[in-house]
Short mmCIF file of C-alpha atoms in Angstrom, two decimals:
data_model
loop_
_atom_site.label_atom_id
_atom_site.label_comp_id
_atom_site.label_asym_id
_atom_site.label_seq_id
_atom_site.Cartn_x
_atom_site.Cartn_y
_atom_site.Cartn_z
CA UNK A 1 0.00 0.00 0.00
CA UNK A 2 2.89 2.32 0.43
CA UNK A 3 4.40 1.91 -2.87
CA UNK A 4 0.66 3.09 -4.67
CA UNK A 5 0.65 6.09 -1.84
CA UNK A 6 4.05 6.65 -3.19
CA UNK A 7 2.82 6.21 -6.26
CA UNK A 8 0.55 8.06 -6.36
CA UNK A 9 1.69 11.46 -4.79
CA UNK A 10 4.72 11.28 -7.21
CA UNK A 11 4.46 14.86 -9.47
CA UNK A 12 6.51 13.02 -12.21
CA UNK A 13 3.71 9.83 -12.74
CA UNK A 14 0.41 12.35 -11.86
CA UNK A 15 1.76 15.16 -14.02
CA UNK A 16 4.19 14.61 -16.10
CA UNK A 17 3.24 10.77 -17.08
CA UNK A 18 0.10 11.41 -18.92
CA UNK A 19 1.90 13.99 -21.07
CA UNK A 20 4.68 12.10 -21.56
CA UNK A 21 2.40 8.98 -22.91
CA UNK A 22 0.42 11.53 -25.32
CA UNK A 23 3.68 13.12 -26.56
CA UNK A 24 4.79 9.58 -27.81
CA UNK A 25 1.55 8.27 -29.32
CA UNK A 26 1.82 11.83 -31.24
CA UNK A 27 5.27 11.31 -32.56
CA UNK A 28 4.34 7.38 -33.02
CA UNK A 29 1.34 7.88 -34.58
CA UNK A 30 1.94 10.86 -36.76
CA UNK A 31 5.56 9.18 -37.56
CA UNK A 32 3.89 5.79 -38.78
CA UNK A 33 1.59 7.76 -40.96
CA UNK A 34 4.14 9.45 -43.55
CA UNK A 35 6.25 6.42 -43.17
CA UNK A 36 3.42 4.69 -44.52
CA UNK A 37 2.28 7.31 -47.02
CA UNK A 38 5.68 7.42 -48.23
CA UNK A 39 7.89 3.87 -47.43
CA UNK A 40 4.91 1.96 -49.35
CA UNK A 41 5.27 3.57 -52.85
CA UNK A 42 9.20 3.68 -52.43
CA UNK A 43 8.72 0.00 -51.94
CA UNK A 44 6.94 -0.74 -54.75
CA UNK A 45 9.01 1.25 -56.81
CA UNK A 46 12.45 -0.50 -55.64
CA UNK A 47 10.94 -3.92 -56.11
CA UNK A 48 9.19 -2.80 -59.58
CA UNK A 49 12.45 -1.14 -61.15
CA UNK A 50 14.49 -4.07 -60.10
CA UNK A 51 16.30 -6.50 -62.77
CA UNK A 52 13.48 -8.69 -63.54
CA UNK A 53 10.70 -6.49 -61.91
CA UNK A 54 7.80 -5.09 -64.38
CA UNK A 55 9.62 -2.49 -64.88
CA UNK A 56 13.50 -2.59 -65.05
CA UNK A 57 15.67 0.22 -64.19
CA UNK A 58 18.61 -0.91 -63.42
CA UNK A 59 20.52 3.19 -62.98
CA UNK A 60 17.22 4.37 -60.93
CA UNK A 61 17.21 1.39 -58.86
CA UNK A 62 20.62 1.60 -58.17
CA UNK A 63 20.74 4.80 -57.31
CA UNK A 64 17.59 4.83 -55.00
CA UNK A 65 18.51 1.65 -53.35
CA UNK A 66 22.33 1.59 -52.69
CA UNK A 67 22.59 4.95 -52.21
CA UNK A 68 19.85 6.93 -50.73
CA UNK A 69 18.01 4.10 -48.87
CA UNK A 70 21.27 1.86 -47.61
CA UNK A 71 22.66 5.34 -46.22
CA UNK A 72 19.97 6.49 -45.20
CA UNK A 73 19.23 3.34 -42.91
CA UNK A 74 22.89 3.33 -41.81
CA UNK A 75 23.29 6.15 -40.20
CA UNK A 76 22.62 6.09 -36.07
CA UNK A 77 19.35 7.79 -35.33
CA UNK A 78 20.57 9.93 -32.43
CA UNK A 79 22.62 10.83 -35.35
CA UNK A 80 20.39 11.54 -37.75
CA UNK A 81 18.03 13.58 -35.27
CA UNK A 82 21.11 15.96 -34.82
CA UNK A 83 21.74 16.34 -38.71
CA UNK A 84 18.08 17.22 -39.07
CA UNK A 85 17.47 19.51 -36.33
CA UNK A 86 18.05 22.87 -39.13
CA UNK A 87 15.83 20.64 -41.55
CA UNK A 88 12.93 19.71 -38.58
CA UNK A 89 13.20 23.82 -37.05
CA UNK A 90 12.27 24.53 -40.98
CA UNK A 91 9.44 22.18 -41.47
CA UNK A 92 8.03 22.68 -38.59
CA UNK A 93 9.00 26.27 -37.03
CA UNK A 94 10.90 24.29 -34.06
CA UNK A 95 13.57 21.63 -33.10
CA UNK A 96 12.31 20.91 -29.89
CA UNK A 97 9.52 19.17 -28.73
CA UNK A 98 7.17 16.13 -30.48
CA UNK A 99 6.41 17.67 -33.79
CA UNK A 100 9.88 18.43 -34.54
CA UNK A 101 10.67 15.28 -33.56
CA UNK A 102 8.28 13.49 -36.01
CA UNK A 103 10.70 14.91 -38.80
CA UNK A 104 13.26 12.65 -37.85
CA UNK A 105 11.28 9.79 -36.98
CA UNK A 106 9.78 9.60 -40.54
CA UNK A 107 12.70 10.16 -42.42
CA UNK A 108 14.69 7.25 -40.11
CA UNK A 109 11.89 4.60 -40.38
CA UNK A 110 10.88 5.32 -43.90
CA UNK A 111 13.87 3.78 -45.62
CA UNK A 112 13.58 1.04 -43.28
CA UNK A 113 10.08 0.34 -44.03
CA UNK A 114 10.47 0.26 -48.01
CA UNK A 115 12.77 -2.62 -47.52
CA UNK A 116 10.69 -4.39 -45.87
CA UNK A 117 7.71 -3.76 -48.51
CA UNK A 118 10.31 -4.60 -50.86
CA UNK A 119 10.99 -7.87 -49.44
CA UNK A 120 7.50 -8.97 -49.45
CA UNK A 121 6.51 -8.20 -52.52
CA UNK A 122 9.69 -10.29 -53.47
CA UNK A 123 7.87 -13.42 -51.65
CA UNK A 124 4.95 -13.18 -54.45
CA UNK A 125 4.81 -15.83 -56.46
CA UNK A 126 6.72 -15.06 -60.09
CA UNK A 127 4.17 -17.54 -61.95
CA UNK A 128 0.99 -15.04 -60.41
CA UNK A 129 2.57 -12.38 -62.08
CA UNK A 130 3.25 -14.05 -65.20
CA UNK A 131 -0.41 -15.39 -65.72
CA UNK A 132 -1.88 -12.08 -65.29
CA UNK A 133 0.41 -10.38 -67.82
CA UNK A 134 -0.62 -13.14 -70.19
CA UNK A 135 -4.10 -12.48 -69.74
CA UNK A 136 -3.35 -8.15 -70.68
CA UNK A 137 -3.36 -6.96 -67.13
CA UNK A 138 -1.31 -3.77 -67.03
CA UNK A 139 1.60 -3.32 -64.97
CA UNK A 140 -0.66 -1.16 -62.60
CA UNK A 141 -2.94 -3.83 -62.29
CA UNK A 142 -0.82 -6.60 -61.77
CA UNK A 143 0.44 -4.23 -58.44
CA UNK A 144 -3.15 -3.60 -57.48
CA UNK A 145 -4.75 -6.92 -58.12
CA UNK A 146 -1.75 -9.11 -57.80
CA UNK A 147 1.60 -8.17 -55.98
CA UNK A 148 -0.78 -6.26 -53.05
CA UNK A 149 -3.57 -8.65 -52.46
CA UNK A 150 -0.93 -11.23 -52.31
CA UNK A 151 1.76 -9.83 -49.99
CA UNK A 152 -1.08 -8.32 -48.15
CA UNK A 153 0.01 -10.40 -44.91
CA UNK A 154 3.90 -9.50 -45.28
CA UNK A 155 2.93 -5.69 -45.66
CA UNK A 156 0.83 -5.50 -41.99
CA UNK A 157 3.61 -7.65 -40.44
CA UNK A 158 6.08 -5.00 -41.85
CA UNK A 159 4.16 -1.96 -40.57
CA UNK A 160 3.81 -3.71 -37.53
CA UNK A 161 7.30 -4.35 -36.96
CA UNK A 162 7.78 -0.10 -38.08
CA UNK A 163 5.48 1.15 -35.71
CA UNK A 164 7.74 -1.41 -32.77
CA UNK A 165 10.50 0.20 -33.99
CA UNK A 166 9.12 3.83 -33.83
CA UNK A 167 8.36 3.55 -30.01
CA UNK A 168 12.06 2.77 -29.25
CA UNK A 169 12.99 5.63 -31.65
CA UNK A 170 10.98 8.23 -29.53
CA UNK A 171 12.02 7.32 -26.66
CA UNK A 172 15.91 8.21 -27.93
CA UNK A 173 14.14 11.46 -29.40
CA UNK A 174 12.72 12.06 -25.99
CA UNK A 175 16.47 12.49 -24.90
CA UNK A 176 17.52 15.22 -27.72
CA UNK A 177 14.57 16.96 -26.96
CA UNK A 178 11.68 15.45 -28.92
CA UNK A 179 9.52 14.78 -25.12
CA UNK A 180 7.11 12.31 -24.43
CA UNK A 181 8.11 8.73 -22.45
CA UNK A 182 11.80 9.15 -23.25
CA UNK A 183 12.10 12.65 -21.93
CA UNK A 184 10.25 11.12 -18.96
CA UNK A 185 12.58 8.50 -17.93
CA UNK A 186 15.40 10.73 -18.56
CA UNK A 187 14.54 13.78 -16.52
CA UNK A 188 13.04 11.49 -13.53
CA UNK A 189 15.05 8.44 -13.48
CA UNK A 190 18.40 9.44 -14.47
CA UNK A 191 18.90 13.09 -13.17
CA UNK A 192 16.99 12.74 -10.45
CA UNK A 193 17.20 8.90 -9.44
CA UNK A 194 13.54 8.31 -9.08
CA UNK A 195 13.25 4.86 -9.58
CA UNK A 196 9.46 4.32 -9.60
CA UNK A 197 9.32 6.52 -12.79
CA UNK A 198 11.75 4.80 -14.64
CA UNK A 199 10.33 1.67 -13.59
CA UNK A 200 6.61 3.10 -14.53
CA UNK A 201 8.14 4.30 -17.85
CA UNK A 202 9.39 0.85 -19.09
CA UNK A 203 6.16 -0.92 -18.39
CA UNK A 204 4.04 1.84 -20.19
CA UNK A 205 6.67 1.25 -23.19
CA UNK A 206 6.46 -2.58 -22.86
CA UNK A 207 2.63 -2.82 -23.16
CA UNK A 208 2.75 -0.07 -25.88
CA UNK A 209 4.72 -2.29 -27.99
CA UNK A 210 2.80 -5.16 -26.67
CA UNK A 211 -0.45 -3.95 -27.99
CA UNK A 212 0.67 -2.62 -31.39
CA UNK A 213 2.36 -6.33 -31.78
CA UNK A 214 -0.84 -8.55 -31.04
CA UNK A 215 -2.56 -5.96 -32.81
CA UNK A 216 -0.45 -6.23 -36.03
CA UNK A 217 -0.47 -10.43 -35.74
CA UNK A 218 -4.41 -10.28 -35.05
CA UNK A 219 -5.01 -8.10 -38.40
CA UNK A 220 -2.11 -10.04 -40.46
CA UNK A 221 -4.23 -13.65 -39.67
CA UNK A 222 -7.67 -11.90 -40.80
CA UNK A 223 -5.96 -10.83 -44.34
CA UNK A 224 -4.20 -13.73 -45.00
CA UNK A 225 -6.78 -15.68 -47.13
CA UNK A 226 -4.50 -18.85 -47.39
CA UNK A 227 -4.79 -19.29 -43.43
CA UNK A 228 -8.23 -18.70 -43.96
CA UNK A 229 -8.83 -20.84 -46.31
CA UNK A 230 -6.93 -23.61 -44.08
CA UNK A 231 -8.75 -22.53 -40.81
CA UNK A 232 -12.09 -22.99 -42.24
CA UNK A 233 -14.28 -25.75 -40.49
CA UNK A 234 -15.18 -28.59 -42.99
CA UNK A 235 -18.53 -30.38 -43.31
CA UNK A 236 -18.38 -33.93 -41.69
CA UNK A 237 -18.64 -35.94 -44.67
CA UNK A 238 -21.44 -38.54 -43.82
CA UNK A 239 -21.62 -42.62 -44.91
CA UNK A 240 -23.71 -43.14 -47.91
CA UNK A 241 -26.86 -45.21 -47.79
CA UNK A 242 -25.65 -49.11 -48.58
CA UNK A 243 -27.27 -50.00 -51.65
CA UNK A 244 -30.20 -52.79 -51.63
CA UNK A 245 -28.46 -56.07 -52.78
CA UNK A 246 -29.38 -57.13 -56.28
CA UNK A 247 -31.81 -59.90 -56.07
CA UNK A 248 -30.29 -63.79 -56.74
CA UNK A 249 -30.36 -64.62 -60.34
CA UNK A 250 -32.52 -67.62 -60.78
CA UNK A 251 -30.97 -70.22 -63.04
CA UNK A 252 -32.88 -70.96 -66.45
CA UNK A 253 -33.74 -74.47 -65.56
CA UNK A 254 -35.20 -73.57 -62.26
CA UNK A 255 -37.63 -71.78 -63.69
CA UNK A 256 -38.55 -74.24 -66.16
CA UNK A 257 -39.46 -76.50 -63.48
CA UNK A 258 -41.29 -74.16 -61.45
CA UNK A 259 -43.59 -73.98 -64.53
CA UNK A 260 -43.78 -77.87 -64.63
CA UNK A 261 -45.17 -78.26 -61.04
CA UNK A 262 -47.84 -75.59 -61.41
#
């Protein structure tokens, strides 16, 4: 009973917690939607313009892929946070606080993302592909109808594992300056040694991530129709009715003497 009284009358869990958790569903939330708006395109694109995609090109691809994206994803993100702070005071008339640091978090996670689209559009069956450009599907159509229905499953377990990824990336953020749970533990449990927040802090971040993970398994089982299509019940297949049994042939000369007697 002490520890909730101690709980409880702690400024930094009553005050500053509730913040602190907004703060980092902003930056999470906010963060997850340009990564999505922009990774998935960039996806397609790399796994499209590809050798052997639908539409090869080789110097674009190349260019996009070893160079912008493979750099991109390679450099630290406490790094990159610091390299952007001119670029995130521009965009968004600060470098301080969440907003700024959703400039950051997008451009960090978006690379990271595409790759992943990229890879499971890879998993697609080549012989899908091929049957639908025999039968005059365009190559927008064949990524509408075929290459996204079918990776469907890959694509929410790649968002999923994003968004994870974007709750450990505020929390650094939180540090620089960017608030919300990181900021939290930082402030309370490090400069000031108060335990109880940091402990508070983790478990908030642990069930965040545990949430947006059984969420992201939940809705990749409900679009994948070839675990539906395995999961579905099957009618008991019942015992057909044994036939009557054919009547005894009667030999010719039975008959004959039947007809005698009478």
């Amino acid at each position: 009973m002490n520890l909730f009284e101690e709980l409880a009358n702690n400024p930094g869990i009553t005050k500053a917690l509730p913040e602190a958790v907004a703060d980092t569903l902003l930056m999470v939330g906010v963060s997850g939607f340009f990564t999505l708006l922009i990774g998935l395109p960039l996806g397609i694109f790399l796994h499209t313009s590809a050798p052997g995609g639908l539409r090869p090109m080789p110097v674009t691809n190349r260019i996009l892929s070893d160079i912008i994206v493979n750099i991109t994803r390679s450099i630290p993100f406490a790094i990159l946070m610091v390299i952007l702070i001119p670029f995130s005071r521009m965009v968004t008339g600060s470098s301080i606080g969440p907003l700024a640091a959703c400039v950051p978090l997008s451009i960090g996670t978006i690379p990271f993302f595409a790759r992943l689209v990229e890879t499971a559009l890879r998993d697609v069956s080549g012989g899908k592909i091929d049957a639908a450009l025999v039968m005059g599907s365009t190559r927008m159509q064949v990524i509408r109808k075929v290459l996204m229905p079918e990776s469907l499953p890959g694509l929410v377990a790649a968002l999923t594992t994003t968004l994870v990824t974007l709750v450990g990336y505020s929390a650094m953020a939180g540090i620089i300056g960017g608030g919300g749970l990181g900021r939290l533990a930082y402030n309370y449990g490090v400069q000031r040694f108060d335990t109880a927040v940091m402990v508070v802090t983790i478990v908030i971040i642990v069930a965040i991530v545990q949430i947006i993970q059984l969420a992201g398994d939940f809705a990749a089982r409900r679009v994948d129709h070839r675990s539906a299509a395995g999961n579905r019940p099957r009618r008991p297949v019942t015992a057909a009715a044994p036939a009557a049994a054919p009547a005894a042939a009667v030999p010719a000369g039975e008959e004959l003497r039947d007809d005698a007697r009478a």
